[in-house]
Amino acid sequence: MEITFYGAADTVTGSCYLLSFEGRKFLVDCGLFQGSKAIKERNYGDFPFNPSEIEFLLLTHAHIDHAGLIPKLVKQGFKGSIYATEPTVELAAVMLPDSGHVQEIEVERKNRKLRRAGKPEIEPIYTAQDAFLALPYFKKVEIEKPFSPLPGLEVTFFDAGHILGSAMIKLTFNDAGITREVVFSGDLGRNGRPFMKEPETISHADLLLLESTYGNRVRPEEGDLRGLLKVIIEKVYRRNGNLVIPAFAMERTQDIIYILNDLVENKEIPPVDVYIDSPLAVEITKLFKKYPMLFNGEYQEKLRHGDDPLTFPRLYFSITQEDSVKLNNINRAVIISASGMADAGRVRHHLKHNLWRKESAVLLVGYQAQDTLGRKLLDGVKQVKIMGEEIAVKAEIYHYDGLSAHADQEELLEFVGKFRQKPSLIYLVHGEEESRLVLKKLIEEKYQVPCYLPHYQETIPLFRDLTGDPEKMLIDKGINLLKTKKLSANAKALLEKLIGELEN
Ligand SMILES: [Zn+2]
Ligand SMILES: [Zn+2]
């Protein structure tokens, strides 16, 4: 089997791997590139492969950097099945049309400029309509139930604990008479999230493709978001102001609802109204409620005691524009709205109506990228421009750096450590160069498993270091055995002797 890295190699985003197996081609993920202008250019134009030659697609999860180019793939001739877990299929059905809508708005803005400059207009990467046309190709697969999309190839999805429906994917196939197992980690979740389960343990893989977003970062103990929310809400309630929380529609919003629910159920905050003002967040929250069994023990415990963790009195979902506009004239409310860095979306309206009020507060959650409104507020600017209007910043600005959905360095190492039989090779993907280099060093030192950092558009045989060299393979297997199994002194001596002979 051969692999080409069409994304998430040298970068974090645009996850896309093309696999070629006995002349048949398939993809794992087909994500949108996000970030710098140069990186985003890759989203336009033709794919570097022919979509009509791809027989099927295996999708790890619904995040746009993994699924975001699927509508373009279908538009350019792909006609195969897109295999994903049931929640991923349903999330994609709301997230992809939303993404198409965002592309249309972005291109419309660019085209207004181009028209004024007398230059030719550009086409959106895909439209909301294109996204709807891609949905019939999705096929639901069950977690931990192997299926066979091609003769000789078995595919199994495992819970990755990253977002609702997220999966790791294991391929099992025969390669020159040897059964091989290859695991794509997808994006890996973390331990101890508010209600997500931890990533499933996989005991065996010959080869692992591991994400490395936080390969260079051990996250400090997460602060107390619950305590912080309690303090801020009490303050704004007393002052007759509002708390505005810019939040991503997916996961972040539900995490905050979950914590607020706990505060309300335990009567720890005054009776504020809580508004979720983002149509996408409302749709996604509905899907979270549809799959309660996928969340952790604490979530189940609350349900058993009659508390739906994503519902509480005075929690309102505003969907229409009118619902949203009504929030311009309220007090003593918590408004959770997208986008998470306040660089787009309805949250800008709420910031416009609250930033100038010293009785209100803004809580920024997680990383705020350079040049976003969120970052400016974090940096303490006293005046901002929102939709063409100068707004004074008098509200209190808070920041909570946590709630990440990605495993950090320690958790990535722990994940590798849990393989009872270590892979003979690890490809580090989905990470910036520095992250990958640091993680490579740590894995090689700790587990003696060689790591390779693939490049964008690089094609390599999956088992290139081992194919054609059965002796090296035996040596590797032997060394692995010595490291992982408790062997008797006799067996150990014999194995060491054998390895020594093979090596000479
Ligand atoms: Zn993700
Ligand atoms: Zn990702």
mmCIF file of N, CA and C and ligand atoms in Angstrom, residues 60-66 162-163 166 186-188 211 213 405-406 430, ligand 1:
data_model
loop_
_atom_site.group_PDB
_atom_site.id
_atom_site.type_symbol
_atom_site.label_atom_id
_atom_site.label_comp_id
_atom_site.label_asym_id
_atom_site.label_seq_id
_atom_site.Cartn_x
_atom_site.Cartn_y
_atom_site.Cartn_z
ATOM 1 N N THR A 60 -12.561 10.735 9.444
ATOM 2 C CA THR A 60 -12.338 10.580 10.891
ATOM 3 C C THR A 60 -13.349 11.377 11.712
ATOM 4 N N HIS A 61 -13.592 12.647 11.332
ATOM 5 C CA HIS A 61 -14.582 13.431 12.084
ATOM 6 C C HIS A 61 -15.014 14.661 11.301
ATOM 7 N N ALA A 62 -15.984 15.387 11.858
ATOM 8 C CA ALA A 62 -16.687 16.414 11.083
ATOM 9 C C ALA A 62 -16.016 17.787 11.089
ATOM 10 N N HIS A 63 -14.909 17.956 11.810
ATOM 11 C CA HIS A 63 -14.241 19.261 11.781
ATOM 12 C C HIS A 63 -13.889 19.630 10.343
ATOM 13 N N ILE A 64 -13.988 20.936 10.066
ATOM 14 C CA ILE A 64 -13.818 21.408 8.692
ATOM 15 C C ILE A 64 -12.410 21.130 8.145
ATOM 16 N N ASP A 65 -11.396 21.113 9.018
ATOM 17 C CA ASP A 65 -10.047 20.830 8.502
ATOM 18 C C ASP A 65 -9.876 19.346 8.149
ATOM 19 N N HIS A 66 -10.932 18.540 8.354
ATOM 20 C CA HIS A 66 -10.896 17.124 7.957
ATOM 21 C C HIS A 66 -11.959 16.786 6.912
ATOM 22 N N HIS A 162 -12.362 13.061 20.702
ATOM 23 C CA HIS A 162 -11.966 14.430 20.344
ATOM 24 C C HIS A 162 -13.188 15.344 20.264
ATOM 25 N N ILE A 163 -14.131 15.009 19.393
ATOM 26 C CA ILE A 163 -15.427 15.692 19.363
ATOM 27 C C ILE A 163 -16.492 14.615 19.168
ATOM 28 N N SER A 166 -16.112 11.565 16.702
ATOM 29 C CA SER A 166 -14.745 11.476 16.167
ATOM 30 C C SER A 166 -14.188 10.063 16.286
ATOM 31 N N GLY A 186 -6.437 10.184 13.559
ATOM 32 C CA GLY A 186 -7.348 11.323 13.420
ATOM 33 C C GLY A 186 -6.922 12.361 14.439
ATOM 34 N N ASP A 187 -7.833 13.198 14.908
ATOM 35 C CA ASP A 187 -7.509 14.104 16.008
ATOM 36 C C ASP A 187 -7.831 13.376 17.302
ATOM 37 N N LEU A 188 -6.883 13.418 18.239
ATOM 38 C CA LEU A 188 -7.064 12.693 19.496
ATOM 39 C C LEU A 188 -7.590 13.612 20.588
ATOM 40 N N GLU A 211 -1.457 12.315 15.062
ATOM 41 C CA GLU A 211 -1.553 13.782 15.034
ATOM 42 C C GLU A 211 -0.548 14.357 16.026
ATOM 43 N N THR A 213 -0.578 18.041 16.937
ATOM 44 C CA THR A 213 -0.907 19.455 17.138
ATOM 45 C C THR A 213 -0.161 20.042 18.337
ATOM 46 N N ALA A 405 -9.730 20.568 22.614
ATOM 47 C CA ALA A 405 -10.218 19.224 22.303
ATOM 48 C C ALA A 405 -9.078 18.301 21.869
ATOM 49 N N HIS A 406 -7.827 18.802 21.944
ATOM 50 C CA HIS A 406 -6.684 18.006 21.475
ATOM 51 C C HIS A 406 -5.823 17.481 22.621
ATOM 52 N N HIS A 430 -0.385 16.411 11.022
ATOM 53 C CA HIS A 430 -1.293 17.333 11.694
ATOM 54 C C HIS A 430 -0.572 18.106 12.804
HETATM 55 ZN ZN ZN B 1 -10.592 18.014 14.921
#
